[in-house]
Amino acid sequence: MTLSCDDTESFHDSKQVQAPKLYRRLRLINQAKPINTLPPEILCQIFEAARHSTCDFRPWDLLDQRKLLPITVSQVSRYWREVALNSPLLWSYIDISPPWSFNTICLALSRAQTCPLTINLTIPSIAFGNLLAPSVINASANILCDLIAPCIPRCRKLVIKGDFCQLEPLFIAIIQTIHSSPAPLLKQLVIHPTSVGHLISKNQLCTFIQGIPVLSHLRVTSAMVPTLPSLNTLTALHLTAADRRSITLAEFSALSISSPYLDTLAIYDNAICGPWPPEATIDFPSLRSLRIYGSFMSVSDLLRVVQAPLLEDLVIAPFAMNDLAEYREHISHSPPKFTGLKSITLSPVSTSGFAQLEEAAECFPTVELVMIPNIHPDSFRDVFTGDNTNVVWPNLKVLALRNVDCKNVEKLLAVVEFIEAAGRPLETLYLDHHSIQRVSSMLPLLRRSMNVVEFDVWATLLDEDLLRDVAYFVGNDFDFIS
């Protein structure tokens, strides 16, 4: 059937008349949905939670799907758009990672209004493609820096990380931008570039020469340490090796002097190198948590040198054979150290490493909480029951474990019964969610002796760790080396 011209015009006229009615009807249906009946304050908090859960994730193969979450939610409905546009904090995460869009950056800066900002520059660890051609990125580096330079004083968190091997002009431009910029609001600073060690010495680069008066958390590579200003407000320092450079003991000592209020110190791989003179001491008067991650080869030397009278928490992950051998020898003819230590996390990666738990108990006898993120059932049972009646860690009150299943829960029960028979029963056992599910049938037996709580201490530790992406390789499932 063929419509005449008059019929066609009549059809279009009817559609135009019906469209507003249909739009109003759809709008009413949309407004009646439960998610759109939430108060704007609650909906805004949901948006914020979604943004926080995705801001550290950059899916390069998905072309910034998650980076633009505020724009995404503002295009769902009129109500969502109104809430998003009236929530400056939602726009305060500014991602300037390539391939950047200057229009998007300007849009986010304008909608963030006067909110403190988080600025993130992350170079992907993938092969450069057309959108990420180094020549294109370097050519527009100065334009980018001119755009963000006025915003640095508003930063509460600044992240610069990734491999700058082919992006030296970009790295130099960014460092020169923050060189003399004031940073009155900056609380968290991450400068974790690689392939730039030669640039720092060659160009005599420095960062924030005016100081960072409220900085509390710092993650930095060893190559960047010489560029830093005074850190007299710092409470958490994460120091990692990069570009085959480690800081010297003298530089480490200078860091301790400039950070008198340091509460948490995390060291990754061989971030500090020797020699370690027998008489050397480095004071951390406020230090309460010391975390040693990765392939750090001088655990005993570090523990011998560090003076931290307030230390309460120690993490060694992975924990390998001979990590504490020299330290154990040292304390055998020296006054006790770390007498206030209450919590220790050890992640053995071999059965021989598990055997060293007894050595750790001798070195740190005051511990009340022991966290073992990866359990080898036979070694675990042998260490905690042993051939004698002595209890490993005589003050032990809390045991935190992960990856427990039906195959090794019997070994756990044997340990619990042994400690209870020795007259020093455990008070609390922390198990992660998966362990709770796997041993659900045995929970009544365990709960006869102590409180069993679903809580993943290891995951919480990593959540607090600015290098959690690097530290995650410890504590996951793997086959033990005999």
Tab-separated table of C-alpha atoms in Angstrom:
chain	number	residue	atom	x	y	z
A	1	MET	CA	0.000	0.000	0.000
A	2	THR	CA	1.323	3.434	-0.916
A	3	LEU	CA	0.487	6.496	1.176
A	4	SER	CA	-0.459	9.713	-0.556
A	5	CYS	CA	1.250	13.011	0.304
A	6	ASP	CA	-1.772	14.072	2.371
A	7	ASP	CA	-1.712	10.764	4.292
A	8	THR	CA	2.012	11.128	4.985
A	9	GLU	CA	1.616	14.691	6.293
A	10	SER	CA	-1.291	13.577	8.483
A	11	PHE	CA	0.808	10.720	9.883
A	12	HIS	CA	3.690	13.045	10.769
A	13	ASP	CA	1.314	15.571	12.324
A	14	SER	CA	-0.170	12.874	14.574
A	15	LYS	CA	3.326	11.749	15.624
A	16	GLN	CA	4.261	15.323	16.539
A	17	VAL	CA	1.110	15.651	18.621
A	18	GLN	CA	1.690	12.335	20.399
A	19	ALA	CA	5.419	12.845	21.064
A	20	PRO	CA	5.036	15.355	23.932
A	21	LYS	CA	2.402	13.164	25.563
A	22	LEU	CA	4.641	10.100	25.243
A	23	TYR	CA	7.592	12.081	26.626
A	24	ARG	CA	5.573	13.248	29.642
A	25	ARG	CA	4.332	9.695	30.271
A	26	LEU	CA	7.851	8.258	30.114
A	27	ARG	CA	9.084	11.028	32.386
A	28	LEU	CA	6.425	10.211	34.990
A	29	ILE	CA	7.282	6.503	34.805
A	30	ASN	CA	10.970	7.323	35.180
A	31	GLN	CA	10.341	9.585	38.186
A	32	ALA	CA	8.359	6.819	39.898
A	33	LYS	CA	11.266	4.372	39.832
A	34	PRO	CA	12.676	3.745	43.330
A	35	ILE	CA	16.168	5.002	42.461
A	36	ASN	CA	14.687	8.349	41.427
A	37	THR	CA	12.758	8.754	44.666
A	38	LEU	CA	15.969	8.907	46.678
A	39	PRO	CA	16.843	12.304	48.136
A	40	PRO	CA	19.561	14.059	46.109
A	41	GLU	CA	21.982	13.842	49.042
A	42	ILE	CA	21.723	10.014	49.105
A	43	LEU	CA	21.952	9.699	45.315
A	44	CYS	CA	25.013	11.923	45.335
A	45	GLN	CA	26.670	9.670	47.915
A	46	ILE	CA	25.970	6.661	45.662
A	47	PHE	CA	27.624	8.487	42.766
A	48	GLU	CA	30.596	9.313	45.000
A	49	ALA	CA	30.964	5.679	46.085
A	50	ALA	CA	30.911	4.557	42.447
A	51	ARG	CA	33.526	7.145	41.536
A	52	HIS	CA	35.833	6.108	44.376
A	53	SER	CA	35.545	2.450	43.398
A	54	THR	CA	36.639	3.141	39.827
A	55	CYS	CA	38.995	6.127	39.998
A	56	ASP	CA	42.115	3.947	40.396
A	57	PHE	CA	41.092	1.719	37.495
A	58	ARG	CA	41.853	2.813	33.970
A	59	PRO	CA	40.577	0.338	31.326
A	60	TRP	CA	42.631	1.434	28.338
A	61	ASP	CA	40.936	-1.075	26.082
A	62	LEU	CA	37.489	0.323	26.929
A	63	LEU	CA	38.274	3.899	25.905
A	64	ASP	CA	37.726	5.616	29.241
A	65	GLN	CA	34.382	4.021	30.087
A	66	ARG	CA	34.909	4.516	33.797
A	67	LYS	CA	37.026	7.631	33.765
A	68	LEU	CA	33.989	9.697	32.744
A	69	LEU	CA	31.588	8.345	35.361
A	70	PRO	CA	30.240	11.819	36.288
A	71	ILE	CA	29.376	12.431	32.637
A	72	THR	CA	27.820	8.977	32.356
A	73	VAL	CA	25.481	9.437	35.330
A	74	SER	CA	24.561	12.947	34.210
A	75	GLN	CA	23.157	11.494	30.973
A	76	VAL	CA	20.838	8.892	32.513
A	77	SER	CA	17.862	11.074	33.377
A	78	ARG	CA	16.926	14.666	34.061
A	79	TYR	CA	16.918	14.025	37.826
A	80	TRP	CA	20.325	12.325	37.782
A	81	ARG	CA	21.725	15.129	35.655
A	82	GLU	CA	20.406	17.750	38.058
A	83	VAL	CA	21.974	15.922	41.004
A	84	ALA	CA	25.301	15.396	39.215
A	85	LEU	CA	25.616	18.988	38.025
A	86	ASN	CA	24.893	20.273	41.520
A	87	SER	CA	27.550	18.034	43.111
A	88	PRO	CA	30.929	19.740	42.578
A	89	LEU	CA	32.722	17.078	44.587
A	90	LEU	CA	31.700	14.459	42.022
A	91	TRP	CA	33.756	16.304	39.393
A	92	SER	CA	36.802	16.894	41.576
A	93	TYR	CA	38.705	13.822	40.311
A	94	ILE	CA	40.632	15.141	37.313
A	95	ASP	CA	42.234	12.450	35.173
A	96	ILE	CA	44.906	13.921	32.893
A	97	SER	CA	46.259	10.563	31.729
A	98	PRO	CA	46.757	10.169	27.982
A	99	PRO	CA	44.962	10.123	25.650
A	100	TRP	CA	43.636	13.250	27.283
A	101	SER	CA	40.777	15.453	26.157
A	102	PHE	CA	41.322	19.108	26.980
A	103	ASN	CA	37.579	19.748	26.625
A	104	THR	CA	36.797	17.037	29.182
A	105	ILE	CA	39.454	18.342	31.587
A	106	CYS	CA	38.099	21.899	31.301
A	107	LEU	CA	34.552	20.623	31.793
A	108	ALA	CA	35.473	18.752	34.972
A	109	LEU	CA	37.439	21.720	36.346
A	110	SER	CA	34.539	24.098	35.766
A	111	ARG	CA	31.963	21.764	37.331
A	112	ALA	CA	34.216	21.067	40.326
A	113	GLN	CA	33.875	24.790	41.083
A	114	THR	CA	36.031	25.543	44.174
A	115	CYS	CA	36.316	21.977	45.526
A	116	PRO	CA	39.747	20.579	46.425
A	117	LEU	CA	40.978	18.425	43.569
A	118	THR	CA	42.508	15.019	42.955
A	119	ILE	CA	44.705	15.143	39.843
A	120	ASN	CA	45.869	11.848	38.345
A	121	LEU	CA	48.487	11.293	35.632
A	122	THR	CA	49.016	7.578	34.981
A	123	ILE	CA	51.006	6.313	32.023
A	124	PRO	CA	49.684	2.919	30.881
A	125	SER	CA	51.966	-0.085	30.945
A	126	ILE	CA	50.892	-1.145	27.439
A	127	ALA	CA	52.237	-0.657	23.964
A	128	PHE	CA	51.537	2.818	22.601
A	129	GLY	CA	48.933	2.946	19.863
A	130	ASN	CA	47.645	5.710	17.612
A	131	LEU	CA	45.871	7.526	20.437
A	132	LEU	CA	48.876	7.157	22.731
A	133	ALA	CA	51.667	7.996	20.283
A	134	PRO	CA	54.547	9.482	22.331
A	135	SER	CA	55.089	12.250	19.772
A	136	VAL	CA	51.449	13.355	20.098
A	137	ILE	CA	51.574	13.284	23.902
A	138	ASN	CA	54.877	15.146	24.165
A	139	ALA	CA	53.776	17.777	21.649
A	140	SER	CA	50.821	18.775	23.817
A	141	ALA	CA	52.536	18.399	27.204
A	142	ASN	CA	53.040	22.145	27.693
A	143	ILE	CA	49.406	22.864	26.818
A	144	LEU	CA	48.327	20.342	29.445
A	145	CYS	CA	50.632	21.816	32.073
A	146	ASP	CA	49.437	25.373	31.346
A	147	LEU	CA	45.890	24.110	31.876
A	148	ILE	CA	46.500	22.426	35.234
A	149	ALA	CA	49.123	24.786	36.687
A	150	PRO	CA	46.535	27.149	38.260
A	151	CYS	CA	44.842	24.110	39.851
A	152	ILE	CA	47.855	22.688	41.715
A	153	PRO	CA	47.230	24.906	44.793
A	154	ARG	CA	43.752	23.318	45.017
A	155	CYS	CA	45.086	19.738	44.971
A	156	ARG	CA	44.413	17.525	47.958
A	157	LYS	CA	45.893	14.504	46.136
A	158	LEU	CA	48.332	14.400	43.232
A	159	VAL	CA	49.322	11.185	41.421
A	160	ILE	CA	52.156	10.943	38.870
A	161	LYS	CA	53.054	7.359	37.992
A	162	GLY	CA	53.955	5.056	35.133
A	163	ASP	CA	56.764	4.429	32.682
A	164	PHE	CA	57.980	7.706	31.154
A	165	CYS	CA	60.617	6.028	28.973
A	166	GLN	CA	59.286	7.634	25.773
A	167	LEU	CA	57.671	10.595	27.502
A	168	GLU	CA	60.599	12.518	28.932
A	169	PRO	CA	59.306	15.942	27.774
A	170	LEU	CA	55.983	15.273	29.505
A	171	PHE	CA	57.680	14.252	32.749
A	172	ILE	CA	59.971	17.285	32.774
A	173	ALA	CA	57.041	19.603	32.016
A	174	ILE	CA	54.973	18.145	34.876
A	175	ILE	CA	57.814	18.388	37.412
A	176	GLN	CA	58.592	21.956	36.328
A	177	THR	CA	54.906	22.791	36.771
A	178	ILE	CA	54.888	21.662	40.396
A	179	HIS	CA	58.436	22.905	41.058
A	180	SER	CA	57.505	26.309	42.455
A	181	SER	CA	53.760	25.872	42.866
A	182	PRO	CA	52.311	26.336	46.354
A	183	ALA	CA	50.487	23.296	47.724
A	184	PRO	CA	48.541	24.462	50.790
A	185	LEU	CA	45.923	21.678	50.580
A	186	LEU	CA	48.011	18.730	49.381
A	187	LYS	CA	47.673	15.763	51.759
A	188	GLN	CA	48.504	12.804	49.511
A	189	LEU	CA	51.309	12.771	46.965
A	190	VAL	CA	52.218	9.844	44.714
A	191	ILE	CA	55.302	10.305	42.521
A	192	HIS	CA	56.087	6.873	41.159
A	193	PRO	CA	57.657	7.260	37.716
A	194	THR	CA	60.077	4.829	36.136
A	195	SER	CA	62.790	5.381	33.516
A	196	VAL	CA	63.469	8.920	34.752
A	197	GLY	CA	66.442	8.501	37.101
A	198	HIS	CA	68.871	10.071	34.623
A	199	LEU	CA	66.528	13.033	34.031
A	200	ILE	CA	66.426	13.985	37.699
A	201	SER	CA	70.167	14.398	38.113
A	202	LYS	CA	70.724	15.820	34.623
A	203	ASN	CA	68.048	18.528	34.957
A	204	GLN	CA	68.418	19.024	38.740
A	205	LEU	CA	64.686	18.585	39.152
A	206	CYS	CA	62.991	19.493	42.430
A	207	THR	CA	59.375	19.378	43.581
A	208	PHE	CA	57.375	21.908	45.603
A	209	ILE	CA	60.261	24.109	46.691
A	210	GLN	CA	57.758	26.204	48.660
A	211	GLY	CA	57.018	23.153	50.809
A	212	ILE	CA	53.956	20.994	51.375
A	213	PRO	CA	52.639	22.194	54.745
A	214	VAL	CA	49.899	19.585	55.326
A	215	LEU	CA	51.258	16.536	53.474
A	216	SER	CA	50.446	13.343	55.388
A	217	HIS	CA	50.818	10.461	52.872
A	218	LEU	CA	53.688	10.089	50.426
A	219	ARG	CA	54.449	7.310	47.954
A	220	VAL	CA	57.713	7.884	46.138
A	221	THR	CA	60.420	6.013	44.268
A	222	SER	CA	63.973	6.046	45.504
A	223	ALA	CA	65.011	8.086	42.461
A	224	MET	CA	62.645	10.901	43.486
A	225	VAL	CA	63.816	11.168	47.097
A	226	PRO	CA	66.479	13.834	46.373
A	227	THR	CA	63.817	16.085	44.781
A	228	LEU	CA	61.612	16.264	47.875
A	229	PRO	CA	61.152	19.239	50.209
A	230	SER	CA	60.987	18.971	53.996
A	231	LEU	CA	58.388	16.444	55.187
A	232	ASN	CA	57.801	17.531	58.765
A	233	THR	CA	54.042	16.792	58.676
A	234	LEU	CA	54.356	13.360	57.052
A	235	THR	CA	52.683	10.417	58.808
A	236	ALA	CA	52.869	7.685	56.111
A	237	LEU	CA	55.759	7.011	53.735
A	238	HIS	CA	55.815	4.321	51.016
A	239	LEU	CA	59.264	3.975	49.509
A	240	THR	CA	59.958	1.748	46.514
A	241	ALA	CA	62.945	0.988	44.314
A	242	ALA	CA	62.940	2.115	40.695
A	243	ASP	CA	65.379	2.547	37.829
A	244	ARG	CA	67.877	0.289	39.603
A	245	ARG	CA	68.461	2.983	42.182
A	246	SER	CA	68.244	2.598	45.940
A	247	ILE	CA	68.637	5.355	48.477
A	248	THR	CA	71.696	5.249	50.669
A	249	LEU	CA	71.620	4.842	54.402
A	250	ALA	CA	72.564	8.511	54.700
A	251	GLU	CA	69.555	9.542	52.590
A	252	PHE	CA	67.343	7.233	54.631
A	253	SER	CA	68.621	8.864	57.809
A	254	ALA	CA	67.883	12.313	56.359
A	255	LEU	CA	64.343	11.168	55.584
A	256	SER	CA	63.843	10.098	59.193
A	257	ILE	CA	65.114	13.438	60.489
A	258	SER	CA	62.819	15.412	58.177
A	259	SER	CA	59.799	13.239	59.146
A	260	PRO	CA	59.619	13.324	62.960
A	261	TYR	CA	55.909	12.399	63.023
A	262	LEU	CA	56.134	9.426	60.684
A	263	ASP	CA	53.657	6.795	61.867
A	264	THR	CA	53.758	4.261	58.999
A	265	LEU	CA	56.770	3.268	56.903
A	266	ALA	CA	56.423	0.828	53.990
A	267	ILE	CA	59.480	-0.322	52.041
A	268	TYR	CA	59.242	-2.182	48.729
A	269	ASP	CA	61.957	-4.300	47.175
A	270	ASN	CA	65.501	-2.993	47.610
A	271	ALA	CA	64.565	0.649	48.101
A	272	ILE	CA	67.410	1.056	50.622
A	273	CYS	CA	70.925	-0.204	50.023
A	274	GLY	CA	73.879	-0.805	52.328
A	275	PRO	CA	76.454	-0.857	53.620
A	276	TRP	CA	74.891	-1.194	57.046
A	277	PRO	CA	77.564	-0.311	59.644
A	278	PRO	CA	77.197	-2.260	62.913
A	279	GLU	CA	76.938	0.931	64.931
A	280	ALA	CA	74.396	2.665	62.620
A	281	THR	CA	71.053	3.754	64.101
A	282	ILE	CA	68.166	5.645	62.560
A	283	ASP	CA	65.519	7.067	64.878
A	284	PHE	CA	61.802	7.065	64.143
A	285	PRO	CA	60.358	8.381	67.417
A	286	SER	CA	56.699	8.217	66.268
A	287	LEU	CA	56.772	5.064	64.128
A	288	ARG	CA	54.035	2.542	64.938
A	289	SER	CA	53.850	0.433	61.771
A	290	LEU	CA	56.749	-0.942	59.697
A	291	ARG	CA	55.914	-2.828	56.485
A	292	ILE	CA	58.495	-4.658	54.380
A	293	TYR	CA	57.207	-5.870	51.010
A	294	GLY	CA	58.699	-7.589	48.004
A	295	SER	CA	62.289	-8.654	47.436
A	296	PHE	CA	63.945	-6.548	50.128
A	297	MET	CA	67.163	-8.375	50.927
A	298	SER	CA	68.218	-6.600	54.117
A	299	VAL	CA	65.387	-7.292	56.571
A	300	SER	CA	67.711	-8.053	59.487
A	301	ASP	CA	69.869	-4.986	58.787
A	302	LEU	CA	66.848	-2.703	58.664
A	303	LEU	CA	65.418	-4.065	61.926
A	304	ARG	CA	68.802	-3.702	63.582
A	305	VAL	CA	69.276	-0.101	62.458
A	306	VAL	CA	65.766	1.246	63.049
A	307	GLN	CA	65.048	2.620	66.508
A	308	ALA	CA	61.283	2.810	67.000
A	309	PRO	CA	60.257	2.623	70.654
A	310	LEU	CA	56.538	2.977	69.808
A	311	LEU	CA	56.427	0.264	67.124
A	312	GLU	CA	53.239	-1.815	67.412
A	313	ASP	CA	52.844	-3.476	64.011
A	314	LEU	CA	55.310	-5.294	61.727
A	315	VAL	CA	54.693	-6.756	58.257
A	316	ILE	CA	57.167	-8.914	56.333
A	317	ALA	CA	55.695	-10.163	53.059
A	318	PRO	CA	56.969	-12.354	51.642
A	319	PHE	CA	58.717	-13.912	54.619
A	320	ALA	CA	61.669	-16.038	53.542
A	321	MET	CA	64.230	-18.253	55.189
A	322	ASN	CA	67.070	-16.316	56.880
A	323	ASP	CA	65.163	-13.012	56.841
A	324	LEU	CA	65.592	-12.780	60.627
A	325	ALA	CA	68.764	-14.851	61.135
A	326	GLU	CA	71.140	-11.909	61.592
A	327	TYR	CA	68.645	-9.912	63.616
A	328	ARG	CA	68.136	-12.866	65.950
A	329	GLU	CA	71.889	-13.040	66.480
A	330	HIS	CA	72.019	-9.286	67.105
A	331	ILE	CA	69.363	-9.236	69.833
A	332	SER	CA	70.962	-12.240	71.588
A	333	HIS	CA	73.647	-9.890	72.935
A	334	SER	CA	71.784	-6.558	72.874
A	335	PRO	CA	68.983	-4.975	74.913
A	336	PRO	CA	65.453	-5.984	73.792
A	337	LYS	CA	63.977	-4.016	70.907
A	338	PHE	CA	60.386	-3.318	69.895
A	339	THR	CA	59.054	-4.294	73.304
A	340	GLY	CA	55.706	-2.736	72.463
A	341	LEU	CA	55.148	-4.802	69.307
A	342	LYS	CA	51.611	-6.245	69.405
A	343	SER	CA	50.857	-7.300	65.822
A	344	ILE	CA	52.890	-9.137	63.205
A	345	THR	CA	52.022	-10.194	59.649
A	346	LEU	CA	54.223	-12.821	58.023
A	347	SER	CA	53.662	-14.300	54.571
A	348	PRO	CA	55.857	-17.388	54.104
A	349	VAL	CA	56.327	-18.477	50.512
A	350	SER	CA	57.950	-21.825	51.284
A	351	THR	CA	57.771	-24.560	53.895
A	352	SER	CA	61.200	-23.446	55.090
A	353	GLY	CA	59.793	-19.949	55.505
A	354	PHE	CA	57.019	-21.371	57.653
A	355	ALA	CA	59.637	-23.046	59.823
A	356	GLN	CA	61.066	-19.586	60.535
A	357	LEU	CA	57.896	-18.541	62.344
A	358	GLU	CA	59.435	-19.939	65.515
A	359	GLU	CA	62.420	-17.688	64.957
A	360	ALA	CA	60.072	-14.736	64.543
A	361	ALA	CA	58.411	-15.637	67.854
A	362	GLU	CA	61.811	-15.560	69.570
A	363	CYS	CA	62.603	-12.168	68.038
A	364	PHE	CA	59.216	-10.632	68.877
A	365	PRO	CA	57.818	-12.407	71.956
A	366	THR	CA	55.360	-9.650	72.946
A	367	VAL	CA	53.109	-10.149	69.894
A	368	GLU	CA	49.398	-10.653	70.602
A	369	LEU	CA	48.028	-10.776	67.029
A	370	VAL	CA	49.552	-12.951	64.292
A	371	MET	CA	48.382	-12.586	60.701
A	372	ILE	CA	49.291	-15.314	58.147
A	373	PRO	CA	47.716	-14.557	54.752
A	374	ASN	CA	48.737	-17.868	53.141
A	375	ILE	CA	48.559	-21.108	55.055
A	376	HIS	CA	50.423	-24.373	54.486
A	377	PRO	CA	48.495	-26.733	56.796
A	378	ASP	CA	51.202	-29.204	57.802
A	379	SER	CA	53.847	-26.548	58.374
A	380	PHE	CA	51.331	-24.390	60.228
A	381	ARG	CA	50.415	-27.242	62.576
A	382	ASP	CA	54.033	-28.271	63.128
A	383	VAL	CA	55.130	-24.753	64.043
A	384	PHE	CA	52.287	-24.007	66.427
A	385	THR	CA	52.240	-27.381	68.181
A	386	GLY	CA	55.859	-28.517	67.872
A	387	ASP	CA	57.547	-31.286	69.825
A	388	ASN	CA	57.488	-29.510	73.179
A	389	THR	CA	54.866	-27.948	75.376
A	390	ASN	CA	55.937	-24.353	74.776
A	391	VAL	CA	53.457	-22.154	72.981
A	392	VAL	CA	54.789	-20.108	70.080
A	393	TRP	CA	54.098	-16.470	70.948
A	394	PRO	CA	53.099	-16.978	74.576
A	395	ASN	CA	51.003	-13.774	74.597
A	396	LEU	CA	49.043	-14.737	71.482
A	397	LYS	CA	45.396	-13.703	71.724
A	398	VAL	CA	44.299	-13.235	68.116
A	399	LEU	CA	45.061	-15.319	65.021
A	400	ALA	CA	44.123	-14.041	61.556
A	401	LEU	CA	44.178	-16.434	58.589
A	402	ARG	CA	43.181	-16.566	54.943
A	403	ASN	CA	42.612	-19.331	52.395
A	404	VAL	CA	41.506	-21.890	54.989
A	405	ASP	CA	39.497	-24.793	53.572
A	406	CYS	CA	38.107	-28.140	54.678
A	407	LYS	CA	41.438	-29.842	54.011
A	408	ASN	CA	43.355	-27.795	56.544
A	409	VAL	CA	40.691	-26.870	59.102
A	410	GLU	CA	41.566	-30.041	61.050
A	411	LYS	CA	45.133	-28.772	61.384
A	412	LEU	CA	43.733	-25.493	62.627
A	413	LEU	CA	41.637	-27.323	65.225
A	414	ALA	CA	44.748	-29.171	66.396
A	415	VAL	CA	46.557	-25.852	66.889
A	416	VAL	CA	43.610	-24.353	68.773
A	417	GLU	CA	43.383	-27.385	71.072
A	418	PHE	CA	47.144	-27.364	71.712
A	419	ILE	CA	47.166	-23.693	72.700
A	420	GLU	CA	44.077	-24.187	74.868
A	421	ALA	CA	45.655	-27.206	76.625
A	422	ALA	CA	48.709	-25.086	77.411
A	423	GLY	CA	46.469	-22.780	79.455
A	424	ARG	CA	46.609	-19.817	77.059
A	425	PRO	CA	43.555	-20.134	74.807
A	426	LEU	CA	43.011	-17.873	71.836
A	427	GLU	CA	40.415	-15.148	72.232
A	428	THR	CA	39.619	-14.435	68.573
A	429	LEU	CA	40.094	-16.059	65.181
A	430	TYR	CA	39.737	-13.866	62.092
A	431	LEU	CA	38.894	-15.625	58.829
A	432	ASP	CA	38.254	-14.081	55.432
A	433	HIS	CA	34.886	-14.480	53.721
A	434	HIS	CA	35.896	-17.404	51.513
A	435	SER	CA	37.370	-19.299	54.461
A	436	ILE	CA	34.173	-18.820	56.457
A	437	GLN	CA	32.174	-20.309	53.597
A	438	ARG	CA	34.523	-23.253	53.131
A	439	VAL	CA	34.621	-24.272	56.800
A	440	SER	CA	31.033	-23.415	57.700
A	441	SER	CA	30.345	-26.961	58.922
A	442	MET	CA	33.263	-26.728	61.371
A	443	LEU	CA	32.455	-23.297	62.754
A	444	PRO	CA	30.487	-24.631	65.772
A	445	LEU	CA	33.583	-26.572	66.903
A	446	LEU	CA	35.810	-23.540	66.521
A	447	ARG	CA	33.341	-21.267	68.317
A	448	ARG	CA	33.376	-23.472	71.391
A	449	SER	CA	36.884	-22.239	72.085
A	450	MET	CA	36.905	-18.630	70.882
A	451	ASN	CA	35.196	-15.915	68.917
A	452	VAL	CA	35.281	-16.540	65.174
A	453	VAL	CA	34.931	-13.317	63.204
A	454	GLU	CA	34.623	-12.822	59.463
A	455	PHE	CA	37.242	-10.180	58.777
A	456	ASP	CA	40.032	-10.094	56.205
A	457	VAL	CA	42.890	-8.342	57.982
A	458	TRP	CA	45.121	-8.698	54.938
A	459	ALA	CA	42.632	-7.012	52.599
A	460	THR	CA	42.231	-4.174	55.085
A	461	LEU	CA	45.994	-3.781	55.223
A	462	LEU	CA	46.175	-3.525	51.441
A	463	ASP	CA	43.267	-1.076	51.305
A	464	GLU	CA	45.268	1.237	53.539
A	465	ASP	CA	48.323	0.751	51.362
A	466	LEU	CA	48.940	3.240	48.564
A	467	LEU	CA	50.844	0.517	46.743
A	468	ARG	CA	48.158	-2.117	47.079
A	469	ASP	CA	48.381	-2.948	43.370
A	470	VAL	CA	52.046	-3.891	43.827
A	471	ALA	CA	51.599	-5.628	47.172
A	472	TYR	CA	48.755	-7.840	45.997
A	473	PHE	CA	51.081	-10.585	44.775
A	474	VAL	CA	51.665	-11.575	48.379
A	475	GLY	CA	49.007	-13.550	50.169
A	476	ASN	CA	47.195	-15.000	47.188
A	477	ASP	CA	46.873	-18.697	46.413
A	478	PHE	CA	50.039	-20.371	45.202
A	479	ASP	CA	51.906	-23.642	45.537
A	480	PHE	CA	54.383	-23.724	48.390
A	481	ILE	CA	58.002	-24.432	47.608
A	482	SER	CA	59.314	-27.308	49.693
